[in-house]
Tab-separated table of C-alpha atoms in Angstrom:
chain	number	residue	atom	x	y	z
A	90	MET	CA	-12.909	-42.703	17.972
A	91	GLY	CA	-16.086	-40.667	18.145
A	92	ALA	CA	-16.981	-41.756	14.614
A	93	TYR	CA	-16.243	-45.364	15.538
A	94	LEU	CA	-18.374	-45.076	18.674
A	95	LEU	CA	-21.183	-43.777	16.477
A	96	VAL	CA	-20.874	-46.795	14.156
A	97	ILE	CA	-21.028	-49.169	17.140
A	98	ALA	CA	-23.976	-47.275	18.626
A	99	GLY	CA	-25.772	-47.451	15.277
A	100	ALA	CA	-25.272	-51.198	15.073
A	101	THR	CA	-26.576	-51.584	18.637
A	102	THR	CA	-29.590	-49.412	17.818
A	103	ALA	CA	-30.431	-51.575	14.824
A	104	LEU	CA	-30.018	-54.872	16.679
A	105	THR	CA	-32.155	-53.780	19.648
A	106	ASP	CA	-34.765	-52.187	17.344
A	107	ALA	CA	-34.444	-49.017	19.400
A	108	THR	CA	-35.699	-47.000	16.415
A	109	ALA	CA	-39.177	-48.334	17.153
A	110	ALA	CA	-39.137	-46.336	20.400
A	111	CYS	CA	-38.229	-43.132	18.525
A	112	SER	CA	-40.296	-42.811	15.391
A	113	THR	CA	-39.854	-39.023	15.112
A	114	TRP	CA	-36.749	-37.041	14.256
A	115	PRO	CA	-34.717	-35.284	15.575
A	116	ALA	CA	-36.675	-35.545	18.844
A	117	CYS	CA	-37.908	-38.868	20.198
A	118	ASN	CA	-41.721	-38.871	20.495
A	119	GLY	CA	-41.396	-36.426	23.335
A	120	GLY	CA	-39.431	-38.975	25.338
A	121	TYR	CA	-36.262	-38.217	27.246
A	122	PRO	CA	-33.125	-40.265	27.857
A	123	PHE	CA	-33.150	-42.766	30.719
A	124	THR	CA	-36.915	-43.292	30.488
A	125	GLY	CA	-36.322	-46.745	29.034
A	126	ALA	CA	-33.507	-48.797	27.538
A	127	ALA	CA	-34.666	-48.438	23.916
A	128	VAL	CA	-35.241	-44.683	24.239
A	129	THR	CA	-31.847	-44.217	25.902
A	130	ILE	CA	-30.061	-46.130	23.109
A	131	ALA	CA	-31.815	-44.108	20.414
A	132	TRP	CA	-31.089	-40.794	22.137
A	133	THR	CA	-27.447	-41.760	22.663
A	134	HIS	CA	-27.098	-42.509	18.958
A	135	ARG	CA	-28.575	-39.132	17.976
A	136	LEU	CA	-26.554	-37.088	20.464
A	137	LEU	CA	-23.387	-38.833	19.345
A	138	ALA	CA	-24.300	-38.062	15.742
A	139	ALA	CA	-24.489	-34.357	16.563
A	140	LEU	CA	-21.138	-34.339	18.394
A	141	VAL	CA	-19.374	-36.394	15.735
A	142	GLY	CA	-20.747	-34.094	13.039
A	143	VAL	CA	-18.970	-31.175	14.670
A	144	GLY	CA	-15.777	-33.251	14.840
A	145	VAL	CA	-16.027	-34.262	11.169
A	146	LEU	CA	-16.417	-30.634	10.136
A	147	ALA	CA	-13.491	-29.534	12.301
A	148	SER	CA	-11.319	-32.329	10.890
A	149	ALA	CA	-12.145	-31.254	7.330
A	150	VAL	CA	-11.147	-27.673	8.128
A	151	VAL	CA	-7.868	-28.744	9.720
A	152	GLY	CA	-7.176	-31.142	6.850
A	153	TRP	CA	-7.756	-28.409	4.264
A	154	ARG	CA	-5.172	-26.191	5.949
A	155	THR	CA	-2.455	-28.841	5.603
A	156	GLY	CA	-2.225	-28.278	1.857
A	157	SER	CA	-1.893	-32.017	1.255
A	158	THR	CA	-4.188	-33.254	-1.509
A	159	ARG	CA	-4.615	-36.747	-0.123
A	160	ILE	CA	-5.321	-35.497	3.423
A	161	ARG	CA	-7.845	-33.008	2.052
A	162	THR	CA	-9.522	-35.803	0.084
A	163	ALA	CA	-9.522	-38.270	2.982
A	164	LEU	CA	-11.111	-35.766	5.375
A	165	GLY	CA	-13.306	-34.090	2.771
A	166	ILE	CA	-15.147	-37.303	1.876
A	167	PRO	CA	-16.529	-37.766	5.438
A	168	ALA	CA	-17.611	-34.107	5.448
A	169	VAL	CA	-19.568	-34.667	2.211
A	170	LEU	CA	-21.021	-38.005	3.300
A	171	TYR	CA	-22.096	-36.866	6.750
A	172	PRO	CA	-25.171	-34.854	5.680
A	173	VAL	CA	-26.210	-37.824	3.526
A	174	GLN	CA	-25.788	-40.077	6.540
A	175	ILE	CA	-27.974	-37.792	8.664
A	176	GLY	CA	-30.690	-37.832	6.003
A	177	ILE	CA	-30.687	-41.632	5.767
A	178	GLY	CA	-30.784	-41.845	9.560
A	179	ALA	CA	-33.855	-39.615	9.647
A	180	VAL	CA	-35.578	-41.804	7.037
A	181	VAL	CA	-34.773	-44.977	8.983
A	182	ALA	CA	-36.085	-43.446	12.210
A	183	THR	CA	-39.330	-42.023	10.843
A	184	THR	CA	-40.399	-44.566	8.230
A	185	GLY	CA	-39.049	-47.877	9.479
A	186	ALA	CA	-37.035	-48.336	6.294
A	187	PRO	CA	-36.242	-51.833	5.002
A	188	PRO	CA	-33.055	-53.647	6.090
A	189	MET	CA	-31.218	-52.618	2.922
A	190	VAL	CA	-31.520	-48.941	3.880
A	191	SER	CA	-30.287	-49.690	7.408
A	192	ALA	CA	-27.357	-51.597	5.922
A	193	LEU	CA	-26.556	-48.608	3.691
A	194	HIS	CA	-26.664	-46.387	6.777
A	195	LEU	CA	-24.113	-48.606	8.512
A	196	LEU	CA	-21.963	-48.813	5.366
A	197	ILE	CA	-21.772	-45.036	4.970
A	198	GLY	CA	-20.928	-44.706	8.665
A	199	THR	CA	-18.067	-47.137	8.154
A	200	ALA	CA	-16.887	-45.158	5.113
A	201	ILE	CA	-16.881	-41.959	7.182
A	202	PHE	CA	-14.794	-43.654	9.863
A	203	GLY	CA	-12.447	-45.014	7.198
A	204	GLY	CA	-11.904	-41.581	5.678
A	205	LEU	CA	-11.124	-40.068	9.069
A	206	LEU	CA	-8.701	-42.900	9.787
A	207	LEU	CA	-6.853	-42.420	6.504
A	208	GLY	CA	-6.622	-38.712	7.219
A	209	LEU	CA	-5.148	-39.510	10.632
A	210	ALA	CA	-2.600	-41.964	9.209
A	211	TRP	CA	-1.409	-39.519	6.555
A	212	SER	CA	-1.378	-36.610	8.986
A	213	LEU	CA	0.775	-38.559	11.445
A	214	GLU	CA	3.140	-39.510	8.635
A	215	ARG	CA	3.405	-35.877	7.572
A	216	ARG	CA	3.771	-34.446	11.047
A	217	PHE	CA	6.262	-36.991	12.436
A	218	PRO	CA	8.750	-37.973	9.703
A	219	THR	CA	11.302	-40.613	10.582
A	220	ARG	CA	14.082	-38.987	12.557
A	221	GLU	CA	16.848	-41.464	11.851
A	222	ARG	CA	18.038	-43.127	8.674
A	223	ASP	CA	15.256	-45.436	7.548
A	224	GLU	CA	16.190	-46.907	4.205
A	225	PRO	CA	14.332	-50.040	3.113
A	226	LEU	CA	16.594	-52.957	2.338
A	227	THR	CA	16.525	-54.355	-1.185
A	228	LYS	CA	17.662	-57.652	0.242
A	229	SER	CA	18.342	-59.097	3.641
A	230	PRO	CA	21.734	-58.198	5.059
A	231	PRO	CA	24.333	-60.922	5.330
A	232	THR	CA	23.842	-62.878	8.490
A	233	GLU	CA	26.633	-63.532	10.886
A	234	ALA	CA	26.907	-66.616	12.966
A	235	THR	CA	26.431	-66.024	16.647
A	236	PRO	CA	29.770	-66.306	18.439
A	237	GLU	CA	30.063	-69.496	20.420
A	238	SER	CA	30.380	-67.573	23.641
A	239	ALA	CA	27.173	-65.641	22.920
A	240	THR	CA	24.982	-68.727	22.571
A	241	PRO	CA	23.600	-69.863	25.945
A	242	ARG	CA	24.988	-73.197	27.065
A	243	PRO	CA	22.634	-76.108	27.749
A	244	THR	CA	21.839	-76.590	31.403
A	245	GLY	CA	21.088	-79.960	32.873
A	246	GLY	CA	18.534	-81.215	35.324
A	247	LEU	CA	14.983	-82.497	35.083
A	248	ARG	CA	13.484	-79.115	35.847
A	249	ALA	CA	15.427	-77.437	33.055
A	250	THR	CA	14.457	-80.185	30.609
A	251	LEU	CA	10.754	-79.986	31.469
A	252	GLY	CA	10.916	-76.200	31.197
A	253	ALA	CA	12.507	-76.535	27.769
A	254	TYR	CA	9.732	-78.791	26.489
A	255	TYR	CA	7.150	-76.427	27.941
A	256	SER	CA	8.867	-73.528	26.162
A	257	LEU	CA	8.691	-75.428	22.850
A	258	MET	CA	4.891	-75.211	23.042
A	259	LYS	CA	4.971	-71.383	22.949
A	260	PRO	CA	2.743	-70.972	26.032
A	261	ARG	CA	2.510	-67.187	25.636
A	262	LEU	CA	0.331	-67.711	22.571
A	263	MET	CA	-2.017	-70.150	24.268
A	264	TRP	CA	-4.091	-67.893	26.469
A	265	LEU	CA	-5.076	-65.519	23.694
A	266	LEU	CA	-5.826	-68.179	21.070
A	267	CYS	CA	-7.836	-70.226	23.571
A	268	LEU	CA	-9.718	-67.062	24.445
A	269	VAL	CA	-10.570	-66.652	20.744
A	270	ALA	CA	-11.991	-70.181	20.631
A	271	ALA	CA	-13.911	-69.631	23.879
A	272	ALA	CA	-15.422	-66.400	22.542
A	273	ALA	CA	-16.526	-68.184	19.372
A	274	MET	CA	-18.115	-70.993	21.374
A	275	THR	CA	-20.075	-68.612	23.563
A	276	LEU	CA	-21.216	-66.617	20.535
A	277	ALA	CA	-22.504	-69.807	18.956
A	278	ALA	CA	-24.179	-71.480	21.916
A	279	GLY	CA	-24.281	-69.101	24.874
A	280	PRO	CA	-24.512	-70.863	28.234
A	281	ASN	CA	-25.994	-74.031	26.709
A	282	LEU	CA	-22.744	-75.661	25.620
A	283	PRO	CA	-21.792	-78.937	27.381
A	284	VAL	CA	-18.805	-78.697	29.706
A	285	VAL	CA	-17.157	-81.666	27.981
A	286	THR	CA	-17.212	-79.823	24.658
A	287	ILE	CA	-15.713	-76.687	26.197
A	288	VAL	CA	-12.911	-78.562	27.964
A	289	ALA	CA	-12.138	-80.782	24.971
A	290	THR	CA	-12.051	-77.831	22.562
A	291	LEU	CA	-9.700	-75.817	24.751
A	292	LEU	CA	-7.499	-78.849	25.445
A	293	GLY	CA	-7.359	-79.706	21.751
A	294	GLY	CA	-6.475	-76.099	21.021
A	295	VAL	CA	-3.651	-76.054	23.585
A	296	LEU	CA	-2.211	-79.244	22.124
A	297	ALA	CA	-2.491	-77.891	18.555
A	298	ILE	CA	-0.720	-74.664	19.553
A	299	GLY	CA	1.956	-76.724	21.287
A	300	ALA	CA	2.499	-78.877	18.197
A	301	SER	CA	2.682	-75.839	15.911
A	302	GLY	CA	5.106	-74.058	18.210
A	303	THR	CA	7.344	-77.109	18.522
A	304	PHE	CA	7.580	-77.599	14.755
A	305	ASN	CA	8.299	-73.882	14.401
A	306	HIS	CA	11.193	-74.214	16.854
A	307	VAL	CA	12.578	-77.154	14.877
A	308	LEU	CA	12.402	-75.414	11.521
A	309	GLU	CA	13.867	-72.112	12.755
A	310	ARG	CA	16.544	-73.435	15.077
A	311	ASP	CA	19.462	-72.215	12.939
A	312	VAL	CA	17.978	-68.734	12.543
A	313	ASP	CA	17.156	-68.584	16.256
A	314	GLN	CA	20.866	-68.896	17.018
A	315	ARG	CA	21.558	-65.705	15.046
A	316	MET	CA	18.884	-63.612	16.747
A	317	LYS	CA	19.365	-62.180	20.229
A	318	ARG	CA	15.653	-62.478	21.021
A	319	THR	CA	15.565	-66.212	20.301
A	320	ALA	CA	19.139	-67.372	20.993
A	321	ASP	CA	18.107	-68.961	24.294
A	322	ARG	CA	15.386	-71.192	22.818
A	323	PRO	CA	15.665	-74.914	23.635
A	324	LEU	CA	16.725	-76.068	20.169
A	325	ALA	CA	19.003	-73.107	19.573
A	326	THR	CA	20.871	-74.014	22.774
A	327	GLU	CA	20.601	-77.755	22.083
A	328	ILE	CA	18.904	-78.463	25.394
A	329	VAL	CA	16.414	-80.588	23.456
A	330	PRO	CA	17.641	-82.780	20.556
A	331	VAL	CA	15.939	-82.201	17.224
A	332	SER	CA	14.694	-85.790	17.019
A	333	HIS	CA	13.103	-85.504	20.466
A	334	ALA	CA	11.428	-82.221	19.522
A	335	LEU	CA	10.007	-83.743	16.335
A	336	ALA	CA	8.610	-86.678	18.291
A	337	PHE	CA	7.178	-84.322	20.907
A	338	GLY	CA	5.511	-82.158	18.259
A	339	ALA	CA	4.057	-85.206	16.495
A	340	LEU	CA	2.710	-86.532	19.799
A	341	LEU	CA	1.078	-83.189	20.604
A	342	GLY	CA	-0.431	-82.992	17.115
A	343	LEU	CA	-1.882	-86.494	17.253
A	344	ALA	CA	-3.254	-85.871	20.750
A	345	SER	CA	-4.862	-82.638	19.556
A	346	LEU	CA	-6.536	-84.219	16.543
A	347	GLY	CA	-7.654	-87.205	18.596
A	348	THR	CA	-9.180	-84.933	21.243
A	349	PHE	CA	-11.041	-82.909	18.637
A	350	TYR	CA	-12.272	-85.943	16.720
A	351	VAL	CA	-13.349	-88.088	19.683
A	352	PHE	CA	-14.767	-85.477	22.054
A	353	VAL	CA	-15.817	-82.649	19.717
A	354	ASN	CA	-16.440	-83.351	16.025
A	355	ALA	CA	-14.708	-84.079	12.725
A	356	LEU	CA	-14.910	-80.478	11.474
A	357	ALA	CA	-13.075	-79.192	14.544
A	358	ALA	CA	-10.410	-81.863	13.991
A	359	LEU	CA	-10.018	-80.875	10.330
A	360	LEU	CA	-9.684	-77.191	11.250
A	361	GLY	CA	-7.166	-78.101	13.973
A	362	LEU	CA	-5.078	-79.992	11.429
A	363	THR	CA	-5.303	-77.010	9.074
A	364	ALA	CA	-4.058	-74.681	11.826
A	365	ILE	CA	-1.065	-76.920	12.611
A	366	VAL	CA	-0.057	-77.318	8.963
A	367	PHE	CA	-0.610	-73.648	8.134
A	368	TYR	CA	1.542	-72.314	10.964
A	369	SER	CA	4.214	-75.009	10.890
A	370	VAL	CA	4.667	-75.294	7.127
A	371	ILE	CA	3.005	-72.490	5.184
A	372	TYR	CA	3.859	-69.662	7.565
A	373	THR	CA	7.199	-70.890	8.912
A	374	LEU	CA	8.709	-72.287	5.700
A	375	VAL	CA	6.962	-70.369	2.919
A	376	LEU	CA	5.724	-66.994	4.141
A	377	LYS	CA	8.001	-65.829	6.940
A	378	PRO	CA	11.354	-66.136	5.130
A	379	ASN	CA	10.146	-65.114	1.668
A	380	THR	CA	7.597	-62.273	1.662
A	381	VAL	CA	7.094	-58.956	3.389
A	382	GLN	CA	3.404	-59.866	3.656
A	383	ASN	CA	4.225	-62.799	5.937
A	384	THR	CA	2.530	-61.195	8.931
A	385	VAL	CA	-0.616	-60.251	7.026
A	386	ILE	CA	-1.201	-63.637	5.395
A	387	GLY	CA	0.023	-65.438	8.484
A	388	GLY	CA	-2.807	-63.834	10.425
A	389	ALA	CA	-4.990	-66.661	9.120
A	390	ALA	CA	-3.301	-68.988	11.611
A	391	GLY	CA	-4.498	-66.884	14.545
A	392	ALA	CA	-7.967	-66.544	13.003
A	393	LEU	CA	-8.590	-70.304	12.757
A	394	PRO	CA	-9.413	-70.770	16.492
A	395	ALA	CA	-12.528	-68.636	15.895
A	396	LEU	CA	-13.713	-71.162	13.320
A	397	ILE	CA	-12.712	-74.087	15.544
A	398	GLY	CA	-14.703	-72.716	18.488
A	399	TRP	CA	-17.819	-72.143	16.408
A	400	ALA	CA	-17.506	-75.553	14.731
A	401	ALA	CA	-17.131	-77.195	18.142
A	402	ALA	CA	-20.423	-75.689	19.279
A	403	THR	CA	-22.481	-76.106	16.114
A	404	GLY	CA	-20.751	-78.557	13.785
A	405	GLU	CA	-20.564	-75.906	11.062
A	406	ILE	CA	-19.049	-72.484	10.312
A	407	GLY	CA	-21.382	-69.510	10.742
A	408	LEU	CA	-21.201	-65.871	9.675
A	409	PRO	CA	-20.347	-64.515	13.159
A	410	ALA	CA	-17.423	-66.954	13.306
A	411	LEU	CA	-16.110	-65.656	9.986
A	412	VAL	CA	-16.437	-62.045	11.166
A	413	LEU	CA	-14.668	-62.838	14.452
A	414	ALA	CA	-11.922	-64.539	12.437
A	415	GLY	CA	-11.747	-61.337	10.378
A	416	VAL	CA	-11.213	-59.313	13.565
A	417	ILE	CA	-8.241	-61.524	14.489
A	418	PHE	CA	-6.882	-61.457	10.941
A	419	CYS	CA	-6.916	-57.640	10.806
A	420	TRP	CA	-5.592	-57.306	14.360
A	421	THR	CA	-2.521	-59.477	13.724
A	422	PRO	CA	-0.494	-56.958	11.640
A	423	ALA	CA	-1.536	-54.063	13.888
A	424	HIS	CA	-0.233	-56.135	16.796
A	425	PHE	CA	2.876	-57.782	15.386
A	426	TYR	CA	4.269	-54.837	13.401
A	427	ASN	CA	5.000	-53.210	16.762
A	428	LEU	CA	7.187	-56.159	17.723
A	429	ALA	CA	8.832	-56.064	14.298
A	430	LEU	CA	9.694	-52.397	14.880
A	431	ALA	CA	11.094	-53.093	18.336
A	432	TYR	CA	13.285	-55.941	17.040
A	433	LYS	CA	13.967	-54.646	13.532
A	434	ASP	CA	17.721	-55.245	13.687
A	435	ASP	CA	17.223	-58.713	15.119
A	436	TYR	CA	14.882	-59.736	12.304
A	437	ALA	CA	17.338	-58.322	9.766
A	438	ARG	CA	20.087	-60.386	11.380
A	439	GLY	CA	17.893	-63.460	11.044
A	440	GLY	CA	17.221	-62.732	7.381
A	441	PHE	CA	13.447	-62.326	7.754
A	442	PRO	CA	11.831	-59.773	5.366
A	443	MET	CA	9.671	-58.099	7.980
A	444	MET	CA	7.937	-54.857	7.049
A	445	PRO	CA	10.347	-52.509	8.911
A	446	VAL	CA	13.351	-54.344	7.466
A	447	VAL	CA	12.189	-54.308	3.848
A	448	ARG	CA	9.942	-51.242	3.592
A	449	GLY	CA	11.166	-49.076	6.461
A	450	GLU	CA	9.826	-47.907	9.804
A	451	ARG	CA	7.744	-45.010	8.488
A	452	LEU	CA	5.598	-47.229	6.272
A	453	THR	CA	5.287	-49.808	9.039
A	454	ARG	CA	3.921	-47.242	11.479
A	455	LYS	CA	1.405	-46.091	8.892
A	456	HIS	CA	0.284	-49.670	8.261
A	457	ILE	CA	-0.289	-50.155	11.977
A	458	VAL	CA	-2.866	-47.363	11.794
A	459	TYR	CA	-4.439	-48.939	8.708
A	460	TYR	CA	-4.807	-52.353	10.302
A	461	LEU	CA	-5.987	-50.917	13.609
A	462	GLY	CA	-8.759	-49.191	11.669
A	463	ALA	CA	-9.580	-52.416	9.845
A	464	THR	CA	-9.746	-54.205	13.197
A	465	LEU	CA	-12.180	-51.664	14.617
A	466	ILE	CA	-14.370	-51.863	11.513
A	467	ALA	CA	-14.408	-55.671	11.700
A	468	ALA	CA	-15.411	-55.431	15.374
A	469	SER	CA	-18.297	-53.122	14.449
A	470	LEU	CA	-19.412	-55.679	11.842
A	471	LEU	CA	-19.389	-58.332	14.548
A	472	ALA	CA	-21.734	-56.143	16.582
A	473	ALA	CA	-23.954	-55.847	13.502
A	474	VAL	CA	-24.233	-59.595	12.790
A	475	ASP	CA	-24.696	-60.805	16.362
A	476	THR	CA	-26.691	-59.716	19.397
A	477	LEU	CA	-23.776	-58.229	21.312
A	478	GLY	CA	-24.695	-55.379	23.605
A	479	TRP	CA	-23.332	-52.368	25.434
A	480	LEU	CA	-20.415	-54.150	27.142
A	481	PHE	CA	-18.907	-55.210	23.822
A	482	ALA	CA	-19.428	-51.743	22.347
A	483	ALA	CA	-17.914	-49.956	25.348
A	484	THR	CA	-14.938	-52.319	25.501
A	485	SER	CA	-14.151	-51.924	21.804
A	486	VAL	CA	-14.323	-48.131	22.040
A	487	VAL	CA	-12.367	-47.712	25.297
A	488	PHE	CA	-9.584	-50.209	24.589
A	489	GLY	CA	-9.521	-49.208	20.923
A	490	ALA	CA	-8.916	-45.618	22.039
A	491	ILE	CA	-6.068	-46.763	24.315
A	492	PHE	CA	-4.532	-48.727	21.438
A	493	LEU	CA	-4.869	-45.738	19.111
A	494	ARG	CA	-3.306	-43.437	21.699
A	495	GLU	CA	-0.241	-45.687	21.926
A	496	VAL	CA	0.010	-45.919	18.140
A	497	MET	CA	-0.011	-42.126	17.925
A	498	ALA	CA	2.664	-42.014	20.633
A	499	LEU	CA	4.701	-44.455	18.535
A	500	HIS	CA	4.581	-42.031	15.606
A	501	ARG	CA	5.666	-39.201	17.857
A	502	GLU	CA	8.419	-40.948	19.866
A	503	GLN	CA	9.702	-43.534	17.353
A	504	THR	CA	11.428	-45.606	20.032
A	505	ARG	CA	11.577	-49.266	20.950
A	506	GLU	CA	9.801	-48.476	24.220
A	507	ALA	CA	6.908	-46.824	22.361
A	508	ALA	CA	6.647	-49.835	20.034
A	509	MET	CA	6.421	-52.196	22.997
A	510	ARG	CA	3.759	-50.051	24.669
A	511	SER	CA	1.733	-50.195	21.472
A	512	PHE	CA	2.338	-53.961	21.331
A	513	HIS	CA	0.992	-54.423	24.857
A	514	ALA	CA	-1.957	-52.111	24.135
A	515	SER	CA	-2.875	-54.333	21.193
A	516	ASN	CA	-2.854	-57.373	23.465
A	517	ALA	CA	-5.033	-55.537	25.975
A	518	TYR	CA	-7.501	-54.544	23.247
A	519	LEU	CA	-8.039	-58.041	21.918
A	520	GLY	CA	-8.009	-59.717	25.318
A	521	ALA	CA	-10.585	-57.280	26.708
A	522	LEU	CA	-12.725	-57.556	23.570
A	523	LEU	CA	-12.821	-61.356	23.767
A	524	PHE	CA	-13.663	-61.279	27.482
A	525	ALA	CA	-16.468	-58.824	26.705
A	526	ILE	CA	-17.859	-61.193	24.076
A	527	ILE	CA	-17.866	-64.066	26.556
A	528	VAL	CA	-19.521	-62.046	29.325
A	529	ASP	CA	-22.005	-60.486	26.908
A	530	ALA	CA	-23.019	-63.865	25.508
A	531	LEU	CA	-23.165	-65.684	28.844
A	532	VAL	CA	-24.478	-63.087	31.293
A	533	LEU	CA	-26.010	-60.021	29.653
């Protein structure tokens, strides 16, 4: 995380032009930290560089002692690149190098972080092999029908019926996806966005999520009856008739598109329609039951609210929106693979080719590290393409470290409880990061 903090600090230094306050190297024109914001940022970057350099060297030494060729390579590359990175940093600081040199500086920093991350992933795999039998399945196991007595019986009453329709909308997904759209809107327009646009965009998003969730319930109702985690869903228990659910989903979808089109703009409506179709049809019918990469490709559904929020504010799709969408896309496997580990047997019973079911738990844990690293790199790119400040950087580092700690604990413990802790840490990371974007863009 020290290397990642250095990347974030470097991006902040470039955006704030703090190098202008420190045109000598390694000192800073005789200035000391805390004598000004720009000087403090520049000094922080240089002190971090010194500390991380020691860590990179120590990691290379430890990696060499493992005897593993790939770990040696992964940790040796950062050790070789680091002196080059220091030299480029000195040139940028003393000569005011062109943007291309600064971009190269950031790129090499990202490569150093990537090498350290790969070394960590492979070291964890080597140090904590799977304790129990973990054979990938060549095909999904035969599914057994849930015994009649095991399927929850429908319960009557208006309250139960209203609760069932509310459950169809998958409300647990709403807060996070609406937060993505809100973060994109604030990135695009800051505090200058009309209240009507904000309310209409969030309302349209809630309705679109509700429509997608309802159609998902309809299409997976038979599988839901076979899985313990989903056996109590409204369509699996027949609390809501299929025809009523279809009508409800269609009504939500039309209301969403109408809200976007009338109160926001046509591009937001088109993206909302794309999100509904992608999740309901492409993910649910095509990806989820047929490919082990369902979670990775399906991450596009969660990334679309970033584009919707930006389009709502500007009428177009900008680079920061694409980078924010990339953060969500990379985060999705790092987040959901934890749930897939915790409910591996349930997904196998449902016939879904999730990563732990098809490829095994060991590979899944390693991929969580990969995608966590990709998420952190995408977040650092967001800091580089937009004027996000210290709050965003601190949030990404602190909550990223918490997420990484839980992922490492998952490798060590290999239990359902550890997987769920990592799952909740992933939620905390993204939620905190999005809140930081909103506060940074509106207040700081």
